Coordinates of N, CA and C in Angstrom, one line a residue:
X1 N 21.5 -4.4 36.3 CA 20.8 -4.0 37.5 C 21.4 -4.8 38.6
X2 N 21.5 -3.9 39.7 CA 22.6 -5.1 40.9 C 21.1 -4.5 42.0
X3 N 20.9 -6.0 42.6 CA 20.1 -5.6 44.1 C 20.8 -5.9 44.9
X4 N 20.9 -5.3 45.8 CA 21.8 -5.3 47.4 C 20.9 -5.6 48.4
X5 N 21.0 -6.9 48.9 CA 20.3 -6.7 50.3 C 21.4 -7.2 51.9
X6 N 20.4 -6.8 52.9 CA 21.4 -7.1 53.8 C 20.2 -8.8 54.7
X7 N 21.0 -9.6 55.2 CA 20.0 -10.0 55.9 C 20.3 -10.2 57.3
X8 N 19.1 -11.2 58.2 CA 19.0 -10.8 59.5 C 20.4 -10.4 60.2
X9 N 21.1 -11.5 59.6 CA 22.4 -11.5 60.8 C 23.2 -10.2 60.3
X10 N 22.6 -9.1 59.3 CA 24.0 -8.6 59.5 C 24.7 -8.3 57.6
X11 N 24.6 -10.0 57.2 CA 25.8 -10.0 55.7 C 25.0 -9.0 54.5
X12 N 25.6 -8.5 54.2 CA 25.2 -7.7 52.9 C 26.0 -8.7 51.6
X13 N 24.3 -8.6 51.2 CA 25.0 -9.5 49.6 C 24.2 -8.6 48.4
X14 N 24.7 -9.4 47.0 CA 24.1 -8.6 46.2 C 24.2 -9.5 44.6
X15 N 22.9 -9.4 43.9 CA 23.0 -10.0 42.5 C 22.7 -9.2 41.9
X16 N 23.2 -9.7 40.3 CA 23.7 -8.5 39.7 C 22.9 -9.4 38.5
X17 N 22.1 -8.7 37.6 CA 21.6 -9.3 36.3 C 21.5 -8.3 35.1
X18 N 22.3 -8.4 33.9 CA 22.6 -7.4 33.1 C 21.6 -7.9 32.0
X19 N 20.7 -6.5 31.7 CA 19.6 -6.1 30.2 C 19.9 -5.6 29.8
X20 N 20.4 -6.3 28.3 CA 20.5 -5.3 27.0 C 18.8 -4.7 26.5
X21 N 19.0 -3.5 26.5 CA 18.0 -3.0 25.9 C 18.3 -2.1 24.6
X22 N 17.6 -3.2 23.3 CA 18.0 -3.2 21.6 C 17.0 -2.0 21.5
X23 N 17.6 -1.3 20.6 CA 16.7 -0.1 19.5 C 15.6 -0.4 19.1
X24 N 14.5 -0.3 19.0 CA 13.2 -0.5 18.5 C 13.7 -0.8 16.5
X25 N 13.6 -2.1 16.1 CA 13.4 -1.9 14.3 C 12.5 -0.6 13.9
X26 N 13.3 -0.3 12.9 CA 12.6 1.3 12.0 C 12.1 0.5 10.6
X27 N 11.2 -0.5 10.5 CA 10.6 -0.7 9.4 C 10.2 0.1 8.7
X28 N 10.3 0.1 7.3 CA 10.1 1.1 5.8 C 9.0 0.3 4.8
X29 N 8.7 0.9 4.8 CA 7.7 -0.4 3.6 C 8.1 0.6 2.1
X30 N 8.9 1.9 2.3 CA 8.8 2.5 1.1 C 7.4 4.2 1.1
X31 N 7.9 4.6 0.3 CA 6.9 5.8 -0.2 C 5.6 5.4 -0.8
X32 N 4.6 6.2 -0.8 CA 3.2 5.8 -1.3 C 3.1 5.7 -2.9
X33 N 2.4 4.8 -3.4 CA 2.6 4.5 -4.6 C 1.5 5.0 -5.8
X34 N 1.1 5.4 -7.2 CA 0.3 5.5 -8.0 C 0.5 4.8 -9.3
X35 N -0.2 3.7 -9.3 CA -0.3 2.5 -10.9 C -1.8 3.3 -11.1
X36 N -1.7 3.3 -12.9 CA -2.5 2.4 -13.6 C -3.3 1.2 -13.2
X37 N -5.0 1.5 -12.8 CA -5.8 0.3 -12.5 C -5.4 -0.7 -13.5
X38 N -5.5 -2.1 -12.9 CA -5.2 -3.0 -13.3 C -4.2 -3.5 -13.8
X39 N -2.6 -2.6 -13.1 CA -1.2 -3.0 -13.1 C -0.7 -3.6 -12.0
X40 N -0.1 -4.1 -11.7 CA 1.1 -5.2 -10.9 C 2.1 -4.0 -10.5
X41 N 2.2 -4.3 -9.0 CA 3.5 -3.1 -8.7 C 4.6 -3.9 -7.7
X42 N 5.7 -4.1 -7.5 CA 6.5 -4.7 -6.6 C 6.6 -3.4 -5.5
X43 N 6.0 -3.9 -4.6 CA 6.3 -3.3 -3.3 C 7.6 -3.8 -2.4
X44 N 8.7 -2.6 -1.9 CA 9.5 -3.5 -0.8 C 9.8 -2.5 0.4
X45 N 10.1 -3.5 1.2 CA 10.3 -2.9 2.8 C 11.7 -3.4 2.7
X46 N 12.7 -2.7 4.0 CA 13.8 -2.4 4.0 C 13.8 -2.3 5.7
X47 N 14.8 -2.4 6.2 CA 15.7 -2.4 7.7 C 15.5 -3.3 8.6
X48 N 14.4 -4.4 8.2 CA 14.6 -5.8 9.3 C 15.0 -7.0 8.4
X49 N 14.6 -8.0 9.9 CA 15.4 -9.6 9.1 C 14.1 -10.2 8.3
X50 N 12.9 -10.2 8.7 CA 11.5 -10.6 8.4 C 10.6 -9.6 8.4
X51 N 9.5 -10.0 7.1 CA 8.5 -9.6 7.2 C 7.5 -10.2 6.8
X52 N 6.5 -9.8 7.2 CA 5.1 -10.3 7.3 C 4.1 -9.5 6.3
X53 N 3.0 -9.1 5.6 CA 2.6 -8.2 4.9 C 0.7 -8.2 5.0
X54 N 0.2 -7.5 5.3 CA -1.5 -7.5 5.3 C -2.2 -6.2 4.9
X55 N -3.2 -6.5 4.1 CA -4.1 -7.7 4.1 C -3.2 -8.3 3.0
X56 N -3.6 -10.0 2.9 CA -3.1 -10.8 2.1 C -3.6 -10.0 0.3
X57 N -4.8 -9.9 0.4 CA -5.5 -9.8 -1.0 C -4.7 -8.9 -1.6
X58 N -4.9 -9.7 -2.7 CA -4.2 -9.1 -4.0 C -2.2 -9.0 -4.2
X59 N -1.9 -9.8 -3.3 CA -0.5 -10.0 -3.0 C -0.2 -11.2 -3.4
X60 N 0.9 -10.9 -4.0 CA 1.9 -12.2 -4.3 C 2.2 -13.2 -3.7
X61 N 2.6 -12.6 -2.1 CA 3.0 -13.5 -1.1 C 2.8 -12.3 0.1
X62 N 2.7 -13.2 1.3 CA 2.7 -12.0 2.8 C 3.7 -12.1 3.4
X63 N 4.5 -12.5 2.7 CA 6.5 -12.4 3.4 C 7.3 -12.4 2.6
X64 N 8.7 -11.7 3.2 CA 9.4 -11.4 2.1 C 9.7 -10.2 2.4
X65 N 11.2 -9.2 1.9 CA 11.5 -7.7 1.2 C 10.5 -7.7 0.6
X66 N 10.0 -8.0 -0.9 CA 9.3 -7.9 -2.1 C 8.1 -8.6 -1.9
X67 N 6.6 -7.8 -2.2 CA 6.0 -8.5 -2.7 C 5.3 -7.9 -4.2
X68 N 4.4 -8.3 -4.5 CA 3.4 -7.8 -6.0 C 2.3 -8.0 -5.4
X69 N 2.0 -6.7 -5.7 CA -0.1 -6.0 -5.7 C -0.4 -6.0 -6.9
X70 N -1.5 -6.0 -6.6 CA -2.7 -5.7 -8.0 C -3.4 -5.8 -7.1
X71 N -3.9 -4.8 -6.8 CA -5.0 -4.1 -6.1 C -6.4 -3.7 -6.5
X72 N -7.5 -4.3 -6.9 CA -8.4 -3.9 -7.3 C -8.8 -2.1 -7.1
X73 N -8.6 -1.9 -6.1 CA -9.3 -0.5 -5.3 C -7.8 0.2 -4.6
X74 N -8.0 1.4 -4.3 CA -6.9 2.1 -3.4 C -7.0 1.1 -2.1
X75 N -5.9 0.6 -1.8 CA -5.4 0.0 -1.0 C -3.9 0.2 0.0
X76 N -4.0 0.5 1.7 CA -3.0 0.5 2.2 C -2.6 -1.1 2.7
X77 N -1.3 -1.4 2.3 CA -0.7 -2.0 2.5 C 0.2 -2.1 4.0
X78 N 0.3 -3.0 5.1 CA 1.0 -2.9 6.0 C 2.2 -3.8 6.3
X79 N 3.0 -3.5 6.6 CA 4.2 -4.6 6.9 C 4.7 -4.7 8.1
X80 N 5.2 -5.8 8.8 CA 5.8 -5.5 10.3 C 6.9 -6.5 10.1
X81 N 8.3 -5.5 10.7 CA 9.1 -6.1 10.2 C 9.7 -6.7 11.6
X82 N 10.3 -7.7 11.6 CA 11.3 -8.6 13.2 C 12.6 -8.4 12.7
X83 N 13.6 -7.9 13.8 CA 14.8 -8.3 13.6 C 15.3 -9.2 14.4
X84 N 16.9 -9.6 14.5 CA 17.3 -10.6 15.0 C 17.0 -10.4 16.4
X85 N 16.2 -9.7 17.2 CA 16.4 -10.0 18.7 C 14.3 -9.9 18.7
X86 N 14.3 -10.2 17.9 CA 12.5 -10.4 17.9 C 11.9 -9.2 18.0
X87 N 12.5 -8.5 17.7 CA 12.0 -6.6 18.0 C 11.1 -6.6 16.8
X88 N 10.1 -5.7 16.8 CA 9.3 -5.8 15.4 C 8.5 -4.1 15.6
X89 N 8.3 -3.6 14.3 CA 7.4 -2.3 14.2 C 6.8 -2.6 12.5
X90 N 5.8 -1.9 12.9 CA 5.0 -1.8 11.5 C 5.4 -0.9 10.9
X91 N 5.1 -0.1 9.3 CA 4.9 0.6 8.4 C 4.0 0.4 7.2
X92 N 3.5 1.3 6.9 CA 2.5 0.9 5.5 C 2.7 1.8 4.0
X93 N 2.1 1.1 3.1 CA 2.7 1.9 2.0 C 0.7 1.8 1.6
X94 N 0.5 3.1 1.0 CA -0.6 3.3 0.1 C -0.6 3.0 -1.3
X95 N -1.1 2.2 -2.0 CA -1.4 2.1 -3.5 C -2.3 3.0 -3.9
X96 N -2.5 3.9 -4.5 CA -3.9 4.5 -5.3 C -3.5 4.1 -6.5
X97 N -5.1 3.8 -7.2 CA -5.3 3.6 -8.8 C -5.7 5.1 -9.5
X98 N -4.9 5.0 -10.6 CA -5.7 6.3 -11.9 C -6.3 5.0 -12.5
X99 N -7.3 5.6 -13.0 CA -8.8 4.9 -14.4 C -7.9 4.6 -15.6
X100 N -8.3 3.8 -15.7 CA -7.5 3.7 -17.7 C -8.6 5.0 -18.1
X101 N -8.0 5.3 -19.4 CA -8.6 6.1 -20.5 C -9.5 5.1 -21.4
X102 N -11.0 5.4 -21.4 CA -11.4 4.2 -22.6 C -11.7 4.9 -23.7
X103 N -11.8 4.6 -24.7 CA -12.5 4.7 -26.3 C -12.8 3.2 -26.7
X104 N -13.9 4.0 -28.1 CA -14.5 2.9 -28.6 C -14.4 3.2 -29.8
X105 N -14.4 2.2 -30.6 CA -14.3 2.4 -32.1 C -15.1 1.5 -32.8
X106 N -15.8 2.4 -33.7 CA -16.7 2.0 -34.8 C -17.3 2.1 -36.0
X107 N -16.8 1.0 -36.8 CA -16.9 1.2 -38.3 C -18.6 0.9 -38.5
X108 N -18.9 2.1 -40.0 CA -20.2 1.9 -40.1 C -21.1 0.7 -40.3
X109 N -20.0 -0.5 -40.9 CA -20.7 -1.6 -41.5 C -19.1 -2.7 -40.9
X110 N -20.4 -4.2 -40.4 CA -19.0 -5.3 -40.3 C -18.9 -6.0 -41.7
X111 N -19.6 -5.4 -42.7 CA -19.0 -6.3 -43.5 C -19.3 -5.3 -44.6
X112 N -18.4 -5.8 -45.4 CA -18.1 -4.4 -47.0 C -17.8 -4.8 -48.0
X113 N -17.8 -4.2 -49.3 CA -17.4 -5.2 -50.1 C -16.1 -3.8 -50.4
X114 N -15.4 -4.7 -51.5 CA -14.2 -4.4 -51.7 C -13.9 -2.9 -52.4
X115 N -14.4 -2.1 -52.0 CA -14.5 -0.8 -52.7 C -14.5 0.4 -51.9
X116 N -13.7 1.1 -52.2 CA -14.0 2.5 -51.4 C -12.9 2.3 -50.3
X117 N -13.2 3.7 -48.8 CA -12.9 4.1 -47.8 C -13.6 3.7 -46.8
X118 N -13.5 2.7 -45.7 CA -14.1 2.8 -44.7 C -13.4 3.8 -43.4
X119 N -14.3 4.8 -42.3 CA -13.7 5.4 -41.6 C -14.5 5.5 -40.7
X120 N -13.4 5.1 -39.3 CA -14.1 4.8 -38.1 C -14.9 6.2 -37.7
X121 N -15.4 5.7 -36.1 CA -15.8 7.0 -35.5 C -15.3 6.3 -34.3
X122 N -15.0 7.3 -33.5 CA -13.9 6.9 -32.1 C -15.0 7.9 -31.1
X123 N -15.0 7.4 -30.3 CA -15.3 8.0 -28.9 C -14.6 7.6 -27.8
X124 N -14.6 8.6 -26.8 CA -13.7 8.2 -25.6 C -12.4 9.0 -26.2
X125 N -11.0 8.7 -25.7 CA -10.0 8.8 -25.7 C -9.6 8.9 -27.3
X126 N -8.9 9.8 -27.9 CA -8.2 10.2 -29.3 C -6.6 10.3 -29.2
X127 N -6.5 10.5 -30.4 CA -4.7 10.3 -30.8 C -4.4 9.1 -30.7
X128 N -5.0 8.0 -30.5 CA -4.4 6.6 -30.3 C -3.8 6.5 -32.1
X129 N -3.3 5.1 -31.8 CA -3.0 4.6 -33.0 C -4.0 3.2 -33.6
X130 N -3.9 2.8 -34.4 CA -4.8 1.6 -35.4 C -3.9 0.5 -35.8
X131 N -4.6 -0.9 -35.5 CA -3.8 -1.7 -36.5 C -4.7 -2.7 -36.6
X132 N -3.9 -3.5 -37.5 CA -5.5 -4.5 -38.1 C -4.0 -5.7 -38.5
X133 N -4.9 -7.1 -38.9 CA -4.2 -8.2 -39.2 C -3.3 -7.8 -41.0
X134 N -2.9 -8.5 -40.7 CA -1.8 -8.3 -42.5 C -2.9 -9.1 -43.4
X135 N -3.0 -7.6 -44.4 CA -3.8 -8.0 -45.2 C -4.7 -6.8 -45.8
X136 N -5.0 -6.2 -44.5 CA -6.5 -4.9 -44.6 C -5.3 -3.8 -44.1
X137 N -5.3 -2.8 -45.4 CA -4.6 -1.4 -45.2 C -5.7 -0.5 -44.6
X138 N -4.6 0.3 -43.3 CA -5.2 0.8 -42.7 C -4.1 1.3 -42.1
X139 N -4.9 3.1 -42.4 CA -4.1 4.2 -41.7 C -4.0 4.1 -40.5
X140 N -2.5 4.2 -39.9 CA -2.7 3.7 -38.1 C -2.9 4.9 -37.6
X141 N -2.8 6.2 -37.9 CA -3.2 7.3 -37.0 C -4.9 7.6 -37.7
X142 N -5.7 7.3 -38.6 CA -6.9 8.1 -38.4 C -7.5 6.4 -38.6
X143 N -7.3 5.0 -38.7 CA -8.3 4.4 -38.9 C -9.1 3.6 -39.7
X144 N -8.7 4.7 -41.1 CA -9.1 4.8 -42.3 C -8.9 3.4 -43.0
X145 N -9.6 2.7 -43.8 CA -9.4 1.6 -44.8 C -9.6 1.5 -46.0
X146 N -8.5 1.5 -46.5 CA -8.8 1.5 -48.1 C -9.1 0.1 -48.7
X147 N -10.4 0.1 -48.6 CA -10.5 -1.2 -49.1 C -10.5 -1.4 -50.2
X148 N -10.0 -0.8 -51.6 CA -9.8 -1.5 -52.7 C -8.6 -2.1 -52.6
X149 N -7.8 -1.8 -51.9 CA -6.3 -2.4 -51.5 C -6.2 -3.4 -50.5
X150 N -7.0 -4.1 -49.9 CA -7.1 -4.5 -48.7 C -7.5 -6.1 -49.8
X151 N -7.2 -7.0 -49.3 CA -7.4 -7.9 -49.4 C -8.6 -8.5 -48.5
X152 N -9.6 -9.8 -49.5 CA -10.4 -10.0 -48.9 C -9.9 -11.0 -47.6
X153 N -11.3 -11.1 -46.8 CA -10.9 -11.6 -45.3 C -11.9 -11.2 -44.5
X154 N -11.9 -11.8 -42.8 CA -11.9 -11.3 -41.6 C -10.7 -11.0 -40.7
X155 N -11.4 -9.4 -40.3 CA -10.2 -9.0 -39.7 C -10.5 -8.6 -38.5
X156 N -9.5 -8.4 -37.4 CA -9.3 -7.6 -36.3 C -8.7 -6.4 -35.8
X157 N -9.5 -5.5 -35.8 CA -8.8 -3.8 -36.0 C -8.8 -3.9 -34.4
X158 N -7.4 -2.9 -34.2 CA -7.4 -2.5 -32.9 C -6.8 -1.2 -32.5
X159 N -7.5 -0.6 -31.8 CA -6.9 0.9 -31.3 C -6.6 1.1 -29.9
X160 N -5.3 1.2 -29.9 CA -4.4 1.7 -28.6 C -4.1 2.7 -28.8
X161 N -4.4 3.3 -27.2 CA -4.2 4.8 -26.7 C -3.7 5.4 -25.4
X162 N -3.8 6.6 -25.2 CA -3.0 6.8 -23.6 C -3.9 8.3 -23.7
X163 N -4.3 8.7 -22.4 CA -4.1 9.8 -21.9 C -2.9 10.4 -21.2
X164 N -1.8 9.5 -21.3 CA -0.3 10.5 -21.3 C 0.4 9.9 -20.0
X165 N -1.1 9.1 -19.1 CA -0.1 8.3 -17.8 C -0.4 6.4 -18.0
X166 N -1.8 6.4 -18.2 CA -2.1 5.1 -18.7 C -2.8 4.8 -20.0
X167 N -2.8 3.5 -20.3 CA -3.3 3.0 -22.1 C -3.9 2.8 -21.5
X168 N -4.9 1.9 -23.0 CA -5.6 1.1 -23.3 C -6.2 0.6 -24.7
X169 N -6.9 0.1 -24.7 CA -7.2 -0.7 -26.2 C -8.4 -0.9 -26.6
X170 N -9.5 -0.8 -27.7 CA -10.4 -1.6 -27.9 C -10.4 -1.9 -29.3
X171 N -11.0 -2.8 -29.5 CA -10.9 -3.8 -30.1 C -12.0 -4.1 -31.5
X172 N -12.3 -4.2 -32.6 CA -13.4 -4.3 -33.3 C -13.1 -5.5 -34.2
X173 N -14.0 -6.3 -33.5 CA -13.8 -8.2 -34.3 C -14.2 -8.2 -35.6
X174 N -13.6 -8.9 -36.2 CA -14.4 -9.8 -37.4 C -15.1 -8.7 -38.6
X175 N -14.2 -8.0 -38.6 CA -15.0 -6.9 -39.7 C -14.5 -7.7 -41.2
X176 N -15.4 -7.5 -42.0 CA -15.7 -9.2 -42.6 C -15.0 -8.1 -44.2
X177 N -14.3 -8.5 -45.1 CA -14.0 -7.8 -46.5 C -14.7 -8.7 -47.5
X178 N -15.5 -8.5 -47.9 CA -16.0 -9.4 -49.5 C -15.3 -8.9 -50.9
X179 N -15.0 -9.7 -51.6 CA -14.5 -9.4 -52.9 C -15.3 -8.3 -53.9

């Protein structure tokens, strides 16, 4: 920018002051995201020197390329990024959560004696698989226990499953084997 003035007597003068005017930063924080409730996801932003990240909750850290969510609830994420001439713009990335799949599993009795078939009953989510401590034979696809083969004990059966995007597990304590 040059201003030219003249003054009383006549002289024409003039100063001259040169503005660079930088590009606005195009902060990215990335595409919108879908986990599994109650997974950890690394989120990153891209095209500045710094960033800042809000709200804090459920973040790893609030600066940085990279952070980690675990987001209780669907949550937007914001980031504002600075480049080297202090220029800054925001972007946000959305988290949504899918539900786990639950089931439950349940044998008719916690304690048995050493004879026969025990066979669960499952509710909730099917096709999972079964496993139990070394020791108690048990079919891993239906459940099943053959307890003349099982050694006595307390055991811990467990059934993991998926509806095809997220698991899960439950658990049946202390199911007791008597001789």
């Amino acid at each position: 920018i040059t201003y030219t003035y003249t003054s009383a007597q006549g002289c024409v003068n003039a100063a001259t002051q040169l503005i660079a005017v930088q590009p606005l930063v195009d902060v990215s924080a990335g595409s919108d995201i879908t986990i599994c409730a109650g997974n950890a996801v690394v989120i990153t932003a891209s095209n500045a020197l710094l960033y800042s990240w809000s709200p804090s909750t459920s973040l790893s850290s609030i600066t940085g390329a990279s952070v980690t969510a675990l987001p209780l609830t669907q949550t937007t994420y914001f980031v504002t990024g600075t480049d080297a001439f202090g220029c800054t713009s925001t972007d946000e990335v959305v988290i949504s959560l899918l539900p786990l799949p639950e089931a439950n599993i349940q044998y008719p009795a916690a304690v048995v004696c050493k004879s026969g078939f025990l066979t669960p009953a499952i509710t909730g989510t099917t096709g999972g698989v079964f496993s139990a401590d070394a020791g108690l034979l048990i079919d891993i696809n239906t459940g099943i226990i053959d307890l003349s083969n099982s050694t006595p004990g307390s055991y811990t059966i467990t059934y993991a499953f998926s509806d095809g995007t997220c698991s899960g597990s439950a658990d049946r304590k202390s199911t007791r084997l008597n001789s």
